């Protein structure tokens, strides 16, 4: 069976999508990024395919139209199969209460969007090395 | 203030006038009843004199009738007079006890009547045995006595009549004047009541107008506060994001293409990046400042000493690198917003570290004392305050700038290379102190240091 190397990214901001795309490309061309504009799209993408097509991890923005990150996270973590996919909250909010709430809802980690490109590169590398290559495999 | 003083004086004056007239009325009523009683008294005295007079005259007439007819029934008036006149005289004596002159006259009257009765009885006793000539002589003597009696009783009557006249005039005077006092009192009361009513209505109207104005202003203020909150929200979220992206995209260009573009381009990109970062920080500070206008959280008892320890820990790397010393004596707890007070002391301590002299280790002293509001013009002179003093040995500032340093984004030191900062910190401190109903003042001396005084109302 061919190894699935997909990251599903729920992000409504095109700038942030471009930045993530650029940064992930710098870490290597072996990862496929699939984008969703909001929580509704995210869940649609996930349920449309079978379990074998599930992404290795999900990057989830909190503030999105239609269905925001919190609602999507809650639904993901209540789903019997989807709950196994690591969810990384990727957002601008630094509010401690918000962070605590996300962990309560089942987020695997919480990353504040970096202010500089070099920081972004570091974050993306870490996500790739830990959550993508190690943790998500271990969770299976 | 002057108006209310005027009202008080007017009110006091009218009360005084009312009291005076009430006193006059009271006196007048008293005098009236006194003179009424005296008039009655005089009339009683006169009635008694009349009674004596008629009884003596009746006795005299009866005596003559008996002498002419020898009918003993003519002696009845004499017998009655003998019995009743002394009683009436006694009561007259009592009634005139306060009038010495009259009292004396009553004694004279008594003597005269006594003699008269003696002569009458003697005449009656001896009348069967004496001649007509002797009888006439005795009767003549009796007539003389009768004249004496009349003269005395008339004299007493006359003085009583004079008294009656005098007393009746006075009684009439008070009878006439009393209702006038009543009228004056009622009129003054009515005028004072009316004026008070008019003034009260005016005051009420003014208050209503003021209250309406206040309510309108209050709603306007609420509206602008709501707008301010919206602006705060926009600045803190919607403005921050594009700025973050300008920064991160310019940074991406620098990182990705630093080996492919000329140095000039890189330098310009760096400037774009730095400025985007600065604007972001400014916006963040501004939004922190505006968010202080609507204090969040609850007021609670805050231990300032604990806060200072916490700040020292948070700033420890900076403190160590500057070899700074922070000396804080114990400070009592105050009522306030813990988060804001932490911000306040962080700003002040950071300020002390930031504006240190290049070759001198920063030294920041924090102490507190209790002071009366009279100490400073800003304060309420009737209240007591906890004064917290934060003094440093840094570059200080010219005394003339002591107010300017609290103005938003006002910087005294333009050497941005040496002293970083955007000039917001002290405005933040002033705002926080205002949220605690307190004040902050700054004094300084160029090259010696700056001293900040925080006044928390107790």
Coordinates of C-alpha atoms in Angstrom, one line a residue:
Chain A
X1 CA 0.0 0.0 0.0
X2 CA 1.3 3.4 -1.0
X3 CA 2.2 5.7 2.0
X4 CA -0.4 8.6 2.4
X5 CA 1.6 11.8 2.7
X6 CA -1.2 14.4 2.9
X7 CA -1.7 17.3 5.3
X8 CA -5.2 18.8 5.4
X9 CA -5.1 22.5 6.1
X10 CA -8.3 24.4 7.1
X11 CA -7.4 28.1 6.5
X12 CA -9.6 30.8 5.1
X13 CA -6.8 33.3 4.6
X14 CA -5.1 33.0 1.2
X15 CA -1.9 34.8 2.4
X16 CA -1.5 32.2 5.1
X17 CA -2.1 29.4 2.7
X18 CA 0.5 30.8 0.4
X19 CA 3.0 31.2 3.3
X20 CA 2.4 27.6 4.4
X21 CA 2.7 26.3 0.9
X22 CA 6.0 28.1 0.4
X23 CA 7.4 27.0 3.8
X24 CA 6.4 23.4 3.3
X25 CA 8.0 23.4 -0.1
X26 CA 11.2 24.4 1.4
X27 CA 11.2 21.4 3.7
X28 CA 10.9 19.0 0.7
X29 CA 8.5 18.2 -2.1
X30 CA 7.2 15.0 -0.6
X31 CA 4.2 16.3 1.2
X32 CA 0.8 17.0 -0.4
X33 CA -1.1 19.9 1.0
X34 CA -4.9 19.9 0.7
X35 CA -6.7 23.1 1.6
X36 CA -10.2 23.7 3.0
X37 CA -11.7 27.2 3.4
X38 CA -13.6 26.5 6.5
X39 CA -14.9 23.9 8.9
X40 CA -17.7 22.8 6.7
X41 CA -15.3 22.1 3.8
X42 CA -12.9 20.4 6.0
X43 CA -15.4 17.8 7.2
X44 CA -16.7 17.4 3.7
X45 CA -13.2 16.6 2.4
X46 CA -12.7 14.1 5.2
X47 CA -16.0 12.2 4.9
X48 CA -15.9 12.1 1.1
X49 CA -13.0 9.7 1.1
X50 CA -12.4 6.4 2.8
X51 CA -10.3 5.8 5.9
X52 CA -7.3 4.9 3.8
X53 CA -7.3 8.5 2.3
X54 CA -7.3 10.3 5.7
X55 CA -4.5 12.9 6.0
X56 CA -1.6 12.3 8.3
X57 CA -2.5 15.5 10.2
X58 CA -4.8 18.5 10.2
X59 CA -3.7 22.1 10.6
X60 CA -6.7 24.0 11.9
X61 CA -7.2 27.8 12.0
X62 CA -9.6 28.9 14.7
X63 CA -11.3 31.9 13.1
X64 CA -13.0 30.9 9.9
X65 CA -16.4 31.6 8.4
X66 CA -19.3 29.2 8.3
X67 CA -17.9 26.7 10.8
X68 CA -15.0 27.9 12.8
X69 CA -12.0 25.8 14.1
X70 CA -13.5 25.2 17.6
X71 CA -16.7 23.6 16.2
X72 CA -14.7 21.6 13.6
X73 CA -12.3 20.4 16.3
X74 CA -15.2 19.3 18.5
X75 CA -16.8 17.3 15.7
X76 CA -13.5 15.8 14.7
X77 CA -12.7 14.6 18.2
X78 CA -16.1 13.1 18.7
X79 CA -15.9 11.1 15.4
X80 CA -15.0 7.5 16.1
X81 CA -12.4 7.3 13.2
X82 CA -11.5 10.9 12.5
X83 CA -10.5 11.5 16.2
X84 CA -7.2 9.5 15.5
X85 CA -5.9 12.2 13.1
X86 CA -3.6 14.6 15.0
X87 CA -5.1 18.1 14.9
X88 CA -2.7 21.1 15.2
X89 CA -4.4 24.4 16.0
X90 CA -2.6 27.1 13.9
X91 CA -3.9 30.5 14.7
X92 CA -3.1 34.1 15.7
X93 CA -4.9 34.0 19.1
X94 CA -2.6 34.0 22.1
X95 CA -5.4 34.1 24.6
X96 CA -4.7 31.6 27.4
X97 CA -8.3 30.7 28.0
X98 CA -8.7 29.9 24.2
X99 CA -5.6 27.7 24.3
X100 CA -6.9 25.8 27.3
X101 CA -10.3 25.4 25.7
X102 CA -8.7 23.9 22.5
X103 CA -6.8 21.4 24.5
X104 CA -10.0 20.5 26.4
X105 CA -11.7 19.9 23.1
X106 CA -8.9 17.4 22.1
X107 CA -6.4 19.5 20.1
X108 CA -3.0 17.6 19.9
X109 CA -1.0 20.8 20.0
X110 CA -1.5 24.6 19.7
X111 CA 0.8 26.8 17.5
X112 CA 0.6 30.5 17.4
X113 CA 1.2 31.8 13.8
X114 CA 4.8 33.1 13.8
X115 CA 5.6 36.8 13.1
X116 CA 8.6 36.1 10.9
X117 CA 9.3 33.8 8.0
X118 CA 12.3 32.2 9.6
X119 CA 10.1 31.4 12.6
X120 CA 7.5 29.9 10.3
X121 CA 10.2 27.7 8.7
X122 CA 11.1 26.4 12.2
X123 CA 7.5 25.7 13.0
X124 CA 6.8 23.9 9.8
X125 CA 10.0 21.8 10.2
X126 CA 9.0 20.8 13.7
X127 CA 5.4 19.9 12.6
X128 CA 6.8 17.8 9.8
X129 CA 9.4 16.0 11.9
X130 CA 7.4 15.3 14.9
X131 CA 3.7 15.3 14.1
X132 CA 3.9 14.2 10.5
X133 CA 6.7 11.7 10.5
X134 CA 6.6 10.4 14.1
X135 CA 3.4 11.0 16.1
X136 CA 0.9 10.4 13.4
X137 CA 2.4 7.1 12.5
X138 CA 2.5 6.0 16.1
X139 CA -1.1 6.8 16.5
X140 CA -2.2 4.4 13.7
Chain B
X1 CA -22.8 78.3 46.3
X2 CA -23.6 82.0 46.7
X3 CA -27.2 81.4 45.7
X4 CA -27.7 78.8 48.3
X5 CA -26.1 81.1 50.9
X6 CA -28.5 83.8 49.9
X7 CA -31.4 81.3 50.3
X8 CA -30.2 80.3 53.8
X9 CA -29.9 84.0 54.9
X10 CA -33.4 84.8 53.5
X11 CA -34.9 81.7 55.2
X12 CA -33.2 82.5 58.5
X13 CA -34.4 86.1 58.3
X14 CA -38.0 85.1 57.6
X15 CA -37.9 82.6 60.5
X16 CA -36.6 85.5 62.7
X17 CA -39.4 87.8 61.6
X18 CA -42.0 85.1 62.2
X19 CA -40.6 84.4 65.7
X20 CA -40.7 88.1 66.6
X21 CA -44.2 88.5 65.5
X22 CA -45.2 85.3 67.3
X23 CA -43.7 86.8 70.5
X24 CA -45.6 90.0 70.0
X25 CA -48.8 88.1 69.4
X26 CA -48.2 86.0 72.6
X27 CA -47.6 89.2 74.6
X28 CA -50.6 90.9 73.2
X29 CA -52.8 87.9 73.9
X30 CA -51.5 87.8 77.5
X31 CA -52.1 91.5 78.1
X32 CA -55.5 91.2 76.6
X33 CA -56.6 88.5 79.0
X34 CA -54.9 90.3 81.9
X35 CA -56.8 93.5 81.2
X36 CA -60.0 91.6 80.7
X37 CA -59.6 90.0 84.1
X38 CA -58.8 93.5 85.6
X39 CA -61.9 95.0 84.1
X40 CA -63.9 92.2 85.5
X41 CA -62.3 92.7 88.9
X42 CA -63.1 96.4 88.9
X43 CA -66.7 95.6 88.1
X44 CA -66.9 93.2 91.0
X45 CA -65.5 95.9 93.3
X46 CA -68.0 98.4 92.0
X47 CA -70.9 96.0 92.4
X48 CA -69.9 95.4 96.0
X49 CA -69.7 99.1 96.7
X50 CA -73.1 99.5 95.1
X51 CA -74.5 96.8 97.3
X52 CA -73.1 98.4 100.5
X53 CA -74.4 101.7 99.4
X54 CA -77.9 100.6 98.8
X55 CA -78.0 98.4 102.0
X56 CA -76.8 101.4 104.1
X57 CA -79.3 103.7 102.4
X58 CA -82.1 101.1 102.9
X59 CA -81.2 100.8 106.6
X60 CA -81.3 104.6 107.0
X61 CA -84.6 104.8 105.3
X62 CA -86.0 101.9 107.4
X63 CA -84.8 103.6 110.6
X64 CA -86.7 106.8 109.7
X65 CA -89.8 104.7 108.7
X66 CA -89.7 103.0 112.1
X67 CA -89.3 106.3 114.0
X68 CA -92.4 107.6 112.2
X69 CA -94.6 104.6 112.4
X70 CA -93.1 102.4 115.1
X71 CA -93.7 99.5 112.7
X72 CA -90.9 97.0 113.5
X73 CA -90.9 95.6 109.9
X74 CA -89.1 98.9 108.9
X75 CA -86.1 97.6 110.9
X76 CA -85.5 94.6 108.6
X77 CA -83.1 96.4 106.2
X78 CA -81.0 97.6 109.1
X79 CA -80.8 94.0 110.5
X80 CA -79.8 92.7 107.0
X81 CA -77.3 95.5 106.6
X82 CA -75.8 94.8 110.0
X83 CA -75.3 91.2 108.9
X84 CA -74.3 91.5 105.3
X85 CA -72.3 94.8 105.1
X86 CA -69.3 93.6 107.2
X87 CA -69.1 90.4 105.0
X88 CA -69.2 92.6 101.9
X89 CA -66.6 94.9 103.4
X90 CA -64.3 92.0 104.1
X91 CA -64.5 90.8 100.6
X92 CA -63.9 94.3 99.3
X93 CA -60.8 94.5 101.6
X94 CA -59.6 91.2 100.0
X95 CA -60.4 92.4 96.5
X96 CA -58.4 95.7 96.9
X97 CA -55.5 94.1 98.8
X98 CA -53.1 95.2 96.1
X99 CA -54.4 98.8 95.9
X100 CA -53.0 100.3 99.2
X101 CA -54.8 103.6 98.8
X102 CA -58.2 102.0 98.2
X103 CA -57.6 99.5 100.9
X104 CA -57.1 102.4 103.3
X105 CA -60.3 104.0 102.0
X106 CA -62.1 100.8 102.6
X107 CA -60.9 100.9 106.3
X108 CA -62.2 104.5 106.5
X109 CA -65.5 103.3 105.0
X110 CA -65.7 100.6 107.5
X111 CA -65.2 103.0 110.3
X112 CA -67.7 105.4 108.9
X113 CA -70.3 102.7 108.5
X114 CA -69.6 101.4 112.0
X115 CA -70.2 104.8 113.5
X116 CA -73.3 105.2 111.4
X117 CA -74.7 101.9 112.6
X118 CA -73.9 102.9 116.2
X119 CA -75.7 106.2 115.9
X120 CA -78.7 104.5 114.3
X121 CA -78.9 101.8 117.0
X122 CA -78.5 104.3 119.8
X123 CA -81.1 106.6 118.3
X124 CA -83.5 103.7 118.0
X125 CA -82.8 102.6 121.6
X126 CA -83.3 105.9 123.1
X127 CA -86.0 107.4 120.8
X128 CA -89.0 106.5 123.1
X129 CA -87.4 108.4 125.9
X130 CA -86.1 111.6 124.4
X131 CA -87.8 114.8 123.2
X132 CA -88.5 115.5 119.6
X133 CA -85.9 118.2 119.7
X134 CA -83.2 115.8 120.9
X135 CA -84.3 113.2 118.4
X136 CA -84.0 115.7 115.6
X137 CA -80.5 116.5 116.8
X138 CA -79.5 112.9 116.7
X139 CA -81.1 112.5 113.3
X140 CA -79.1 115.5 112.1
X141 CA -76.0 113.8 113.5
X142 CA -76.9 110.6 111.6
X143 CA -77.4 112.7 108.4
X144 CA -73.9 114.2 108.7
X145 CA -72.5 110.6 109.2
X146 CA -74.5 109.6 106.1
X147 CA -72.9 112.4 104.1
X148 CA -69.5 111.2 105.3
X149 CA -70.4 107.7 104.2
X150 CA -71.5 108.9 100.8
X151 CA -68.4 111.0 100.3
X152 CA -66.1 108.0 101.2
X153 CA -68.0 105.6 99.0
X154 CA -68.2 108.0 96.1
X155 CA -64.5 108.6 96.4
X156 CA -63.8 104.9 96.2
X157 CA -66.3 104.6 93.3
X158 CA -64.6 107.4 91.5
X159 CA -61.2 105.8 91.7
X160 CA -62.6 102.5 90.7
X161 CA -64.3 104.1 87.7
X162 CA -61.0 105.8 86.7
X163 CA -59.4 102.4 87.0
X164 CA -62.1 100.8 84.9
X165 CA -61.8 103.4 82.3
X166 CA -58.0 103.1 82.1
X167 CA -58.2 99.2 82.0
X168 CA -61.0 99.2 79.5
X169 CA -59.0 101.4 77.1
X170 CA -56.0 99.1 77.4
X171 CA -58.1 96.0 77.0
X172 CA -59.6 97.6 73.8
X173 CA -56.1 98.4 72.6
X174 CA -54.9 94.8 72.9
X175 CA -58.2 93.6 71.5
X176 CA -57.6 95.6 68.4
X177 CA -53.9 94.9 68.0
X178 CA -54.0 91.1 68.4
X179 CA -55.8 90.2 65.2
X180 CA -53.2 92.5 63.4
X181 CA -50.4 90.4 64.6
X182 CA -52.2 87.3 63.4
X183 CA -52.7 88.9 60.0
X184 CA -49.0 89.7 59.8
X185 CA -47.9 86.2 60.8
X186 CA -50.3 84.6 58.4
X187 CA -49.1 87.0 55.6
X188 CA -45.4 86.3 56.3
X189 CA -46.1 82.6 56.4
X190 CA -48.0 82.8 53.1
X191 CA -45.3 84.8 51.4
X192 CA -42.5 82.6 52.7
X193 CA -44.4 79.5 51.6
X194 CA -45.1 81.0 48.2
X195 CA -41.5 82.1 47.6
X196 CA -40.2 78.7 48.8
X197 CA -42.6 77.0 46.5
X198 CA -41.5 79.1 43.5
X199 CA -37.8 78.6 44.3
X200 CA -38.3 74.8 44.8
X201 CA -40.2 74.6 41.5
X202 CA -37.4 76.6 39.8
X203 CA -34.7 74.3 41.3
X204 CA -36.7 71.2 40.3
X205 CA -37.0 72.5 36.8
X206 CA -33.3 73.2 36.6
X207 CA -32.5 69.8 38.1
X208 CA -34.8 68.2 35.5
X209 CA -33.0 70.0 32.7
X210 CA -29.7 69.1 34.1
X211 CA -30.7 65.5 34.5
X212 CA -32.0 65.3 31.0
X213 CA -28.8 66.8 29.7
X214 CA -26.8 64.3 31.8
X215 CA -28.9 61.4 30.5
X216 CA -28.3 62.6 26.9
X217 CA -24.6 62.9 27.5
X218 CA -24.5 59.6 29.3
X219 CA -26.1 57.9 26.3
X220 CA -23.7 59.7 24.0
X221 CA -20.8 58.6 26.1
X222 CA -22.1 55.0 26.1
X223 CA -22.3 55.2 22.3
X224 CA -18.8 56.5 21.9
X225 CA -17.5 54.0 24.4
X226 CA -19.1 51.2 22.3
X227 CA -17.5 52.7 19.2
X228 CA -14.2 52.9 21.0
X229 CA -14.5 49.2 21.9
X230 CA -15.2 48.5 18.2
X231 CA -12.2 50.5 17.2
X232 CA -10.2 48.6 19.8
X233 CA -11.4 45.3 18.4
X234 CA -10.6 46.4 14.8
X235 CA -7.1 47.6 15.8
X236 CA -6.3 44.5 17.8
X237 CA -7.5 42.0 15.3
X238 CA -8.2 43.3 11.8
X239 CA -5.3 45.8 11.7
X240 CA -2.8 43.4 13.2
X241 CA -3.2 40.7 10.6
X242 CA -2.2 42.7 7.5
X243 CA 0.7 44.1 9.4
X244 CA 1.8 40.7 10.4
X245 CA 1.7 39.6 6.8
X246 CA 3.7 42.6 5.5
X247 CA 6.3 41.6 8.0
X248 CA 6.3 37.9 7.3
X249 CA 6.2 38.3 3.5
X250 CA 9.1 40.8 3.5
X251 CA 10.9 38.5 5.8
X252 CA 10.2 35.6 3.4
X253 CA 11.7 37.6 0.6
X254 CA 14.8 38.3 2.6
X255 CA 15.2 34.7 3.7
X256 CA 14.5 33.1 0.4
X257 CA 16.3 35.5 -2.0
X258 CA 19.1 37.0 0.1
X259 CA 21.7 35.5 -2.2
X260 CA 19.9 36.5 -5.4
X261 CA 19.0 40.2 -5.0
X262 CA 21.3 43.2 -4.7
X263 CA 22.1 44.5 -1.2
X264 CA 20.1 47.7 -1.8
X265 CA 16.9 45.6 -2.3
X266 CA 17.6 43.7 0.9
X267 CA 18.2 46.9 2.8
X268 CA 14.9 48.3 1.6
X269 CA 13.2 45.0 2.5
X270 CA 14.6 45.1 5.9
X271 CA 13.3 48.6 6.4
X272 CA 9.9 47.5 5.3
X273 CA 10.1 44.6 7.7
X274 CA 11.3 46.7 10.7
X275 CA 8.6 49.3 10.1
X276 CA 5.9 46.7 9.8
X277 CA 7.0 45.3 13.1
X278 CA 7.1 48.7 14.7
X279 CA 3.6 49.6 13.5
X280 CA 2.3 46.3 14.8
X281 CA 3.8 47.0 18.2
X282 CA 2.3 50.5 18.3
X283 CA -1.1 49.1 17.3
X284 CA -0.8 46.4 20.0
X285 CA 0.1 49.1 22.6
X286 CA -2.7 51.4 21.5
X287 CA -5.2 48.6 21.7
X288 CA -3.9 47.7 25.2
X289 CA -4.3 51.4 26.1
X290 CA -7.9 51.7 24.8
X291 CA -8.8 48.4 26.4
X292 CA -8.0 50.0 29.7
X293 CA -10.8 52.5 29.3
X294 CA -13.3 49.7 30.0
X295 CA -11.8 47.9 33.0
X296 CA -12.4 44.2 32.9
X297 CA -12.3 41.9 35.9
X298 CA -13.2 42.6 39.5
X299 CA -11.6 44.9 42.0
X300 CA -9.9 42.8 44.6
X301 CA -7.3 43.1 47.4
X302 CA -3.9 43.2 45.7
X303 CA -0.6 42.6 47.4
X304 CA 1.8 45.1 45.7
X305 CA 4.9 43.5 47.3
X306 CA 4.0 40.2 45.7
X307 CA 3.6 41.9 42.3
X308 CA 7.0 43.5 42.6
X309 CA 8.6 40.1 43.3
X310 CA 6.8 38.7 40.3
X311 CA 8.0 41.5 38.1
X312 CA 11.6 41.1 39.3
X313 CA 11.4 37.5 38.3
X314 CA 9.9 38.3 34.9
X315 CA 12.6 41.0 34.2
X316 CA 15.4 39.1 35.8
X317 CA 17.5 38.6 32.6
X318 CA 17.4 42.4 32.0
X319 CA 18.1 43.2 35.6
X320 CA 21.1 40.8 35.7
X321 CA 22.5 42.0 32.4
X322 CA 22.3 45.7 33.6
X323 CA 23.6 44.7 37.0
X324 CA 20.6 46.5 38.4
X325 CA 19.4 46.7 42.0
X326 CA 15.7 46.9 43.0
X327 CA 15.1 47.7 46.6
X328 CA 11.5 47.4 47.7
X329 CA 10.3 47.9 51.3
X330 CA 7.0 46.2 52.2
X331 CA 4.0 47.8 50.7
X332 CA 0.4 47.4 52.1
X333 CA -2.2 45.8 49.9
X334 CA -4.5 48.0 47.8
X335 CA -7.9 47.4 46.2
X336 CA -7.5 47.2 42.5
X337 CA -7.3 45.2 39.3
X338 CA -4.4 42.8 39.7
X339 CA -3.5 42.6 36.0
X340 CA -3.5 46.3 35.6
X341 CA -1.4 46.9 38.7
X342 CA 1.1 44.3 37.4
X343 CA 1.3 46.3 34.1
X344 CA 1.7 49.5 36.0
X345 CA 4.7 48.4 38.0
X346 CA 6.2 46.5 35.0
X347 CA 6.1 49.8 33.1
X348 CA 7.7 51.8 36.0
X349 CA 10.4 49.3 36.7
X350 CA 11.1 48.8 33.0
X351 CA 11.2 52.6 32.7
X352 CA 13.8 52.7 35.4
X353 CA 15.9 50.1 33.7
X354 CA 15.5 51.6 30.2
X355 CA 16.5 55.1 31.1
X356 CA 19.6 54.2 33.1
X357 CA 22.8 56.0 32.6
X358 CA 25.2 54.1 30.4
X359 CA 28.0 53.8 32.9
X360 CA 26.0 53.5 36.2
X361 CA 24.2 50.4 37.4
X362 CA 20.5 51.1 37.7
X363 CA 19.1 51.4 41.2
X364 CA 15.4 51.5 41.7
X365 CA 13.9 52.2 45.1
X366 CA 10.2 51.3 45.9
X367 CA 8.6 52.5 49.1
X368 CA 5.3 53.6 50.4
X369 CA 3.7 55.8 53.0
X370 CA 0.3 57.1 54.0
X371 CA -0.4 60.7 53.1
X372 CA -3.3 63.2 53.4
X373 CA -4.8 64.6 50.2
X374 CA -3.7 68.1 51.2
X375 CA -0.2 67.2 50.1
X376 CA -0.9 67.6 46.4
X377 CA -3.3 69.8 44.4
X378 CA -4.4 66.8 42.3
X379 CA -5.8 65.0 45.3
X380 CA -9.0 65.3 47.3
X381 CA -7.9 67.2 50.4
X382 CA -10.3 65.3 52.6
X383 CA -9.1 61.8 51.7
X384 CA -6.2 59.8 52.8
X385 CA -3.9 58.1 50.2
X386 CA -1.4 55.4 50.1
X387 CA 1.6 56.9 48.3
X388 CA 3.9 54.5 46.5
X389 CA 7.2 56.0 45.5
X390 CA 9.3 54.6 42.6
X391 CA 12.6 56.3 42.3
X392 CA 15.5 55.6 39.9
X393 CA 19.1 56.9 39.4
X394 CA 18.8 57.1 35.6
X395 CA 19.1 59.9 33.2
X396 CA 16.0 61.7 34.6
X397 CA 14.4 64.6 32.8
X398 CA 14.0 68.3 32.9
X399 CA 11.4 69.4 35.6
X400 CA 9.4 71.4 33.0
X401 CA 8.5 68.1 31.2
X402 CA 7.0 66.5 34.3
X403 CA 3.5 66.7 32.8
X404 CA 4.4 66.1 29.2
X405 CA 5.8 62.6 29.8
X406 CA 2.3 61.3 30.5
X407 CA 0.9 62.4 27.1
X408 CA 0.2 59.5 24.7
X409 CA 3.3 58.6 22.5
X410 CA 5.2 61.6 23.8
X411 CA 8.9 60.9 24.0
X412 CA 11.4 63.1 25.7
X413 CA 14.4 61.2 24.5
X414 CA 14.6 60.9 20.7
X415 CA 17.7 58.7 20.7
X416 CA 15.9 55.7 19.5
X417 CA 19.0 53.7 19.2
X418 CA 19.8 53.9 22.9
X419 CA 16.4 54.1 24.5
X420 CA 13.9 51.8 22.9
X421 CA 10.2 52.3 23.4
X422 CA 7.3 54.1 21.8
X423 CA 6.4 56.6 24.5
X424 CA 3.2 54.8 25.6
X425 CA 4.2 53.4 28.9
X426 CA 3.6 56.4 31.2
X427 CA 0.2 57.2 29.5
X428 CA -0.7 53.6 30.4
X429 CA 0.4 54.2 34.0
X430 CA -1.7 57.3 34.2
X431 CA -4.7 55.5 32.8
X432 CA -4.3 52.6 35.2
X433 CA -4.1 55.0 38.2
X434 CA -7.2 56.8 36.9
X435 CA -9.0 53.4 36.8
X436 CA -8.1 53.1 40.5
X437 CA -9.3 56.6 41.3
X438 CA -5.7 57.5 42.0
X439 CA -3.1 59.7 40.5
X440 CA 0.5 59.5 39.3
X441 CA 3.1 62.4 39.4
X442 CA 6.6 62.5 38.1
X443 CA 9.5 64.6 39.2
X444 CA 12.9 64.5 37.8
X445 CA 16.3 66.1 37.5
X446 CA 18.3 65.7 34.4
X447 CA 21.3 63.4 35.0
X448 CA 20.2 62.5 38.5
X449 CA 17.1 60.4 38.2
X450 CA 13.3 60.3 38.0
X451 CA 10.8 59.8 40.8
X452 CA 7.2 58.6 40.3
X453 CA 4.6 58.9 43.0
X454 CA 1.5 56.8 42.8
X455 CA -1.5 57.9 45.0
X456 CA -4.1 55.2 45.8
X457 CA -7.1 56.4 47.7
X458 CA -7.6 54.6 51.1

